[in-house]
């Protein structure tokens, strides 16, 4: 017998959904996340079918995967079904680097709506105006004193990646920060 | 809040950073040859200038990379930042 999978923010589903239409907020749980350290990611990019970001604080997407810049030789691969630690480590071959499955480390929250930037501005000092943070921006920063990875997508959509143990706190903060726009 | 320009991420709030003390303190080439006094000097003794000071900083809540910065200790103004391994730039306060 196996236990049913319960996502970290399962208890928050209704309260996050109640923020619509000012803010559409929903957890996107159970995604495969691989922390990759390599100075030369070109071979990995060919295997995964998506080029690795060459510019700091950006992410790339393609072939169902997303690759987030975390540092000059560090990336987070949010992998599609079928791509796991072994596959990416195999692609690394004999070149120096490491691939570690960190899926349990963070969960993702998708945010969308006209007040996304207003809500985030309550607790995030990074300039998220489209002129300063266009689609494809990926910053690691503090949101309400919680470390997050923040992906800016097109059309007022943002994805937050938050550490598992901070997820409940961040959900509570989002509900509070969005209240004035309801 | 003061903004610190991370050489990788750009300007971020001071709260995202950790201080790492004086930069460019070289590890002794032959540690076992050092006397206790020389070892103490390497471990504990640091410059304490009034003016530009090359320091290590870590962008701990961001890219988590160590870098160096020249800070004016009188004004807390950051005169230059540069990546680890790069030589200290010439600055005038
Ligand atoms: Zn940084």
GROMACS .gro file of C-alpha atoms and ligand atoms in nm:
model
  276
    1UNK     CA    1   0.000   0.000   0.000
    2UNK     CA    2   0.130   0.342  -0.089
    3UNK     CA    3   0.026   0.669   0.067
    4UNK     CA    4  -0.163   0.917  -0.149
    5UNK     CA    5   0.047   1.203  -0.275
    6UNK     CA    6  -0.047   1.526  -0.103
    7UNK     CA    7   0.106   1.843  -0.235
    8UNK     CA    8   0.257   2.095   0.004
    9UNK     CA    9  -0.010   2.356  -0.061
   10UNK     CA   10  -0.307   2.119  -0.089
   11UNK     CA   11  -0.462   2.281   0.219
   12UNK     CA   12  -0.432   2.622   0.053
   13UNK     CA   13  -0.600   2.537  -0.280
   14UNK     CA   14  -0.936   2.696  -0.193
   15UNK     CA   15  -0.793   3.005  -0.027
   16UNK     CA   16  -0.560   3.070  -0.322
   17UNK     CA   17  -0.845   3.015  -0.570
   18UNK     CA   18  -1.054   3.271  -0.381
   19UNK     CA   19  -0.807   3.545  -0.485
   20UNK     CA   20  -0.942   3.536  -0.843
   21UNK     CA   21  -0.996   3.737  -1.054
   22UNK     CA   22  -0.750   3.988  -0.903
   23UNK     CA   23  -0.492   3.713  -0.878
   24UNK     CA   24  -0.509   3.361  -1.015
   25UNK     CA   25  -0.288   3.156  -0.787
   26UNK     CA   26  -0.242   2.783  -0.810
   27UNK     CA   27   0.023   2.540  -0.699
   28UNK     CA   28   0.197   2.337  -0.967
   29UNK     CA   29   0.334   2.052  -0.755
   30UNK     CA   30   0.546   1.742  -0.815
   31UNK     CA   31   0.764   1.877  -1.094
   32UNK     CA   32   1.100   1.712  -1.150
   33UNK     CA   33   1.374   1.958  -1.058
   34UNK     CA   34   1.742   1.892  -1.117
   35UNK     CA   35   2.021   2.111  -0.990
   36UNK     CA   36   2.297   2.104  -1.250
   37UNK     CA   37   2.649   2.234  -1.200
   38UNK     CA   38   2.856   2.259  -1.515
   39UNK     CA   39   3.077   2.515  -1.680
   40UNK     CA   40   2.992   2.390  -2.029
   41UNK     CA   41   2.621   2.310  -2.065
   42UNK     CA   42   2.614   2.287  -2.446
   43UNK     CA   43   2.603   1.903  -2.457
   44UNK     CA   44   2.324   1.900  -2.198
   45UNK     CA   45   2.129   2.150  -2.403
   46UNK     CA   46   2.147   1.925  -2.708
   47UNK     CA   47   2.026   1.621  -2.515
   48UNK     CA   48   1.738   1.807  -2.348
   49UNK     CA   49   1.646   1.996  -2.663
   50UNK     CA   50   1.664   2.332  -2.491
   51UNK     CA   51   1.955   2.575  -2.483
   52UNK     CA   52   2.084   2.668  -2.139
   53UNK     CA   53   2.057   3.036  -2.044
   54UNK     CA   54   2.376   3.225  -2.122
   55UNK     CA   55   2.265   3.548  -1.954
   56UNK     CA   56   2.242   3.575  -1.571
   57UNK     CA   57   1.894   3.603  -1.420
   58UNK     CA   58   1.710   3.452  -1.720
   59UNK     CA   59   1.551   3.119  -1.804
   60UNK     CA   60   1.496   2.927  -2.126
   61UNK     CA   61   1.225   2.682  -2.221
   62UNK     CA   62   1.172   2.421  -2.487
   63UNK     CA   63   1.092   2.053  -2.538
   64UNK     CA   64   0.877   2.058  -2.226
   65UNK     CA   65   1.169   2.159  -2.007
   66UNK     CA   66   1.275   2.483  -1.846
   67UNK     CA   67   1.629   2.576  -1.753
   68UNK     CA   68   1.675   2.843  -1.490
   69UNK     CA   69   1.998   3.036  -1.435
   70UNK     CA   70   2.099   3.006  -1.069
   71UNK     CA   71   2.466   3.103  -1.097
   72UNK     CA   72   2.750   3.126  -1.349
   73UNK     CA   73   2.789   2.747  -1.349
   74UNK     CA   74   2.464   2.644  -1.183
   75UNK     CA   75   2.122   2.577  -1.335
   76UNK     CA   76   1.787   2.438  -1.228
   77UNK     CA   77   1.633   2.208  -1.488
   78UNK     CA   78   1.258   2.171  -1.447
   79UNK     CA   79   1.228   1.853  -1.644
   80UNK     CA   80   0.943   1.699  -1.840
   81UNK     CA   81   0.811   1.347  -1.788
   82UNK     CA   82   1.081   1.091  -1.865
   83UNK     CA   83   1.379   1.316  -1.799
   84UNK     CA   84   1.541   1.242  -1.465
   85UNK     CA   85   1.871   1.258  -1.282
   86UNK     CA   86   2.018   0.959  -1.469
   87UNK     CA   87   1.928   1.099  -1.812
   88UNK     CA   88   2.087   1.438  -1.749
   89UNK     CA   89   2.388   1.288  -1.573
   90UNK     CA   90   2.435   1.063  -1.875
   91UNK     CA   91   2.430   1.366  -2.100
   92UNK     CA   92   2.700   1.524  -1.885
   93UNK     CA   93   2.922   1.231  -1.987
   94UNK     CA   94   3.279   1.256  -1.873
   95UNK     CA   95   3.281   1.632  -1.847
   96UNK     CA   96   3.313   1.780  -1.501
   97UNK     CA   97   2.991   1.868  -1.323
   98UNK     CA   98   2.711   1.736  -1.108
   99UNK     CA   99   2.341   1.659  -1.139
  100UNK     CA  100   2.131   1.630  -0.824
  101UNK     CA  101   1.757   1.566  -0.800
  102UNK     CA  102   1.619   1.846  -0.584
  103UNK     CA  103   1.251   1.797  -0.668
  104UNK     CA  104   1.147   1.779  -0.304
  105UNK     CA  105   1.328   2.102  -0.222
  106UNK     CA  106   1.078   2.343  -0.376
  107UNK     CA  107   0.722   2.365  -0.495
  108UNK     CA  108   0.591   2.603  -0.761
  109UNK     CA  109   0.308   2.854  -0.747
  110UNK     CA  110   0.175   3.000  -1.071
  111UNK     CA  111   0.041   3.354  -1.045
  112UNK     CA  112  -0.154   3.536  -1.312
  113UNK     CA  113  -0.369   3.844  -1.333
  114UNK     CA  114  -0.371   4.220  -1.359
  115UNK     CA  115  -0.241   4.267  -1.003
  116UNK     CA  116   0.046   4.018  -1.007
  117UNK     CA  117   0.313   4.289  -0.991
  118UNK     CA  118   0.118   4.494  -0.735
  119UNK     CA  119   0.088   4.197  -0.500
  120UNK     CA  120   0.454   4.097  -0.536
  121UNK     CA  121   0.565   4.456  -0.479
  122UNK     CA  122   0.430   4.430  -0.124
  123UNK     CA  123   0.723   4.206  -0.035
  124UNK     CA  124   0.977   4.209  -0.317
  125UNK     CA  125   1.226   4.487  -0.388
  126UNK     CA  126   1.323   4.370  -0.736
  127UNK     CA  127   1.182   4.589  -1.013
  128UNK     CA  128   0.930   4.371  -1.195
  129UNK     CA  129   0.808   4.635  -1.440
  130UNK     CA  130   0.801   4.473  -1.786
  131UNK     CA  131   1.068   4.719  -1.902
  132UNK     CA  132   1.307   4.601  -1.630
  133UNK     CA  133   1.194   4.238  -1.604
  134UNK     CA  134   1.068   4.117  -1.943
  135UNK     CA  135   0.937   3.765  -2.006
  136UNK     CA  136   1.223   3.522  -1.955
  137UNK     CA  137   1.352   3.694  -1.641
  138UNK     CA  138   1.444   3.458  -1.357
  139UNK     CA  139   1.562   3.613  -1.032
  140UNK     CA  140   1.650   3.463  -0.698
  141UNK     CA  141   1.554   3.708  -0.430
  142UNK     CA  142   1.361   3.763  -0.109
  143UNK     CA  143   0.982   3.782  -0.117
  144UNK     CA  144   0.843   3.873   0.224
  145UNK     CA  145   1.179   3.764   0.370
  146UNK     CA  146   1.144   3.422   0.206
  147UNK     CA  147   1.397   3.309  -0.051
  148UNK     CA  148   1.226   3.247  -0.384
  149UNK     CA  149   1.307   3.190  -0.747
  150UNK     CA  150   1.082   3.417  -0.949
  151UNK     CA  151   1.017   3.347  -1.317
  152UNK     CA  152   0.853   3.618  -1.524
  153UNK     CA  153   0.646   3.488  -1.814
  154UNK     CA  154   0.458   3.683  -2.078
  155UNK     CA  155   0.111   3.821  -2.020
  156UNK     CA  156   0.125   3.908  -1.648
  157UNK     CA  157   0.220   3.555  -1.548
  158UNK     CA  158   0.477   3.475  -1.282
  159UNK     CA  159   0.595   3.146  -1.132
  160UNK     CA  160   0.735   3.136  -0.780
  161UNK     CA  161   0.955   2.849  -0.670
  162UNK     CA  162   0.964   2.835  -0.291
  163UNK     CA  163   1.134   2.603  -0.043
  164UNK     CA  164   0.901   2.334   0.084
  165UNK     CA  165   0.910   2.442   0.447
  166UNK     CA  166   0.831   2.804   0.351
  167UNK     CA  167   0.548   2.720   0.109
  168UNK     CA  168   0.266   2.749   0.363
  169UNK     CA  169   0.398   3.079   0.492
  170UNK     CA  170   0.427   3.218   0.139
  171UNK     CA  171   0.071   3.108   0.056
  172UNK     CA  172  -0.055   3.282   0.370
  173UNK     CA  173   0.140   3.595   0.279
  174UNK     CA  174   0.003   3.593  -0.078
  175UNK     CA  175  -0.355   3.570   0.052
  176UNK     CA  176  -0.291   3.862   0.284
  177UNK     CA  177  -0.110   4.079   0.027
  178UNK     CA  178  -0.382   4.023  -0.236
  179UNK     CA  179  -0.669   4.112  -0.003
  180UNK     CA  180  -0.681   4.479  -0.098
  181UNK     CA  181  -0.725   4.396  -0.468
  182UNK     CA  182  -1.024   4.166  -0.418
  183UNK     CA  183   1.773   5.028   0.216
  184UNK     CA  184   2.112   5.040   0.050
  185UNK     CA  185   2.146   4.863  -0.283
  186UNK     CA  186   2.454   4.651  -0.345
  187UNK     CA  187   2.538   4.578  -0.711
  188UNK     CA  188   2.605   4.203  -0.738
  189UNK     CA  189   2.847   4.150  -1.032
  190UNK     CA  190   2.612   3.876  -1.157
  191UNK     CA  191   2.259   3.987  -1.062
  192UNK     CA  192   2.281   4.364  -1.056
  193UNK     CA  193   2.159   4.598  -0.778
  194UNK     CA  194   1.986   4.420  -0.491
  195UNK     CA  195   1.890   4.513  -0.138
  196UNK     CA  196   2.157   4.489   0.129
  197UNK     CA  197   1.949   4.227   0.316
  198UNK     CA  198   2.026   3.974   0.041
  199UNK     CA  199   2.399   3.986   0.117
  200UNK     CA  200   2.642   3.857   0.378
  201UNK     CA  201   2.967   4.024   0.474
  202UNK     CA  202   3.289   3.826   0.446
  203UNK     CA  203   3.560   4.055   0.580
  204UNK     CA  204   3.878   4.175   0.413
  205UNK     CA  205   3.945   4.051   0.060
  206UNK     CA  206   4.272   3.929  -0.087
  207UNK     CA  207   4.405   3.769   0.235
  208UNK     CA  208   4.622   3.500   0.084
  209UNK     CA  209   4.645   3.159   0.253
  210UNK     CA  210   5.003   3.100   0.372
  211UNK     CA  211   5.208   2.916   0.114
  212UNK     CA  212   5.363   2.688   0.376
  213UNK     CA  213   5.125   2.690   0.678
  214UNK     CA  214   5.331   2.446   0.885
  215UNK     CA  215   5.630   2.678   0.870
  216UNK     CA  216   5.442   2.960   1.042
  217UNK     CA  217   5.509   3.052   1.403
  218UNK     CA  218   5.211   3.089   1.636
  219UNK     CA  219   5.242   3.465   1.608
  220UNK     CA  220   5.250   3.457   1.227
  221UNK     CA  221   4.953   3.219   1.222
  222UNK     CA  222   4.756   3.446   1.458
  223UNK     CA  223   4.843   3.738   1.233
  224UNK     CA  224   4.702   3.552   0.931
  225UNK     CA  225   4.385   3.436   1.111
  226UNK     CA  226   4.292   3.737   1.321
  227UNK     CA  227   4.466   4.053   1.202
  228UNK     CA  228   4.286   4.267   0.944
  229UNK     CA  229   4.323   4.614   0.804
  230UNK     CA  230   4.093   4.876   0.950
  231UNK     CA  231   4.124   5.170   0.713
  232UNK     CA  232   3.931   5.492   0.717
  233UNK     CA  233   3.843   5.506   0.348
  234UNK     CA  234   3.837   5.255   0.059
  235UNK     CA  235   3.853   4.892   0.178
  236UNK     CA  236   3.848   4.580  -0.043
  237UNK     CA  237   3.603   4.332   0.110
  238UNK     CA  238   3.439   3.999   0.035
  239UNK     CA  239   3.061   3.987   0.004
  240UNK     CA  240   2.828   3.697  -0.066
  241UNK     CA  241   2.497   3.734  -0.248
  242UNK     CA  242   2.351   3.477  -0.011
  243UNK     CA  243   1.981   3.525  -0.094
  244UNK     CA  244   2.045   3.549  -0.469
  245UNK     CA  245   2.305   3.376  -0.685
  246UNK     CA  246   2.499   3.271  -0.370
  247UNK     CA  247   2.830   3.374  -0.525
  248UNK     CA  248   3.117   3.538  -0.342
  249UNK     CA  249   3.252   3.855  -0.494
  250UNK     CA  250   3.467   4.148  -0.390
  251UNK     CA  251   3.374   4.509  -0.332
  252UNK     CA  252   3.565   4.825  -0.250
  253UNK     CA  253   3.369   5.012   0.015
  254UNK     CA  254   3.445   5.350   0.166
  255UNK     CA  255   3.428   5.279   0.538
  256UNK     CA  256   3.351   5.644   0.613
  257UNK     CA  257   3.045   5.676   0.390
  258UNK     CA  258   2.944   5.310   0.331
  259UNK     CA  259   2.954   5.395  -0.040
  260UNK     CA  260   3.046   5.103  -0.265
  261UNK     CA  261   3.311   5.235  -0.503
  262UNK     CA  262   3.351   4.917  -0.710
  263UNK     CA  263   3.243   4.553  -0.727
  264UNK     CA  264   3.429   4.280  -0.910
  265UNK     CA  265   3.404   3.905  -0.946
  266UNK     CA  266   3.615   3.661  -0.748
  267UNK     CA  267   3.951   3.608  -0.914
  268UNK     CA  268   3.956   3.949  -1.074
  269UNK     CA  269   4.219   4.200  -0.959
  270UNK     CA  270   4.120   4.485  -0.732
  271UNK     CA  271   4.042   4.793  -0.941
  272UNK     CA  272   4.205   5.128  -0.882
  273UNK     CA  273   3.955   5.353  -0.706
  274UNK     CA  274   3.968   5.698  -0.562
  275UNK     CA  275   3.741   5.785  -0.275
  276LIG    ZN1  276   2.403   3.770  -0.732
   0.00000   0.00000   0.00000
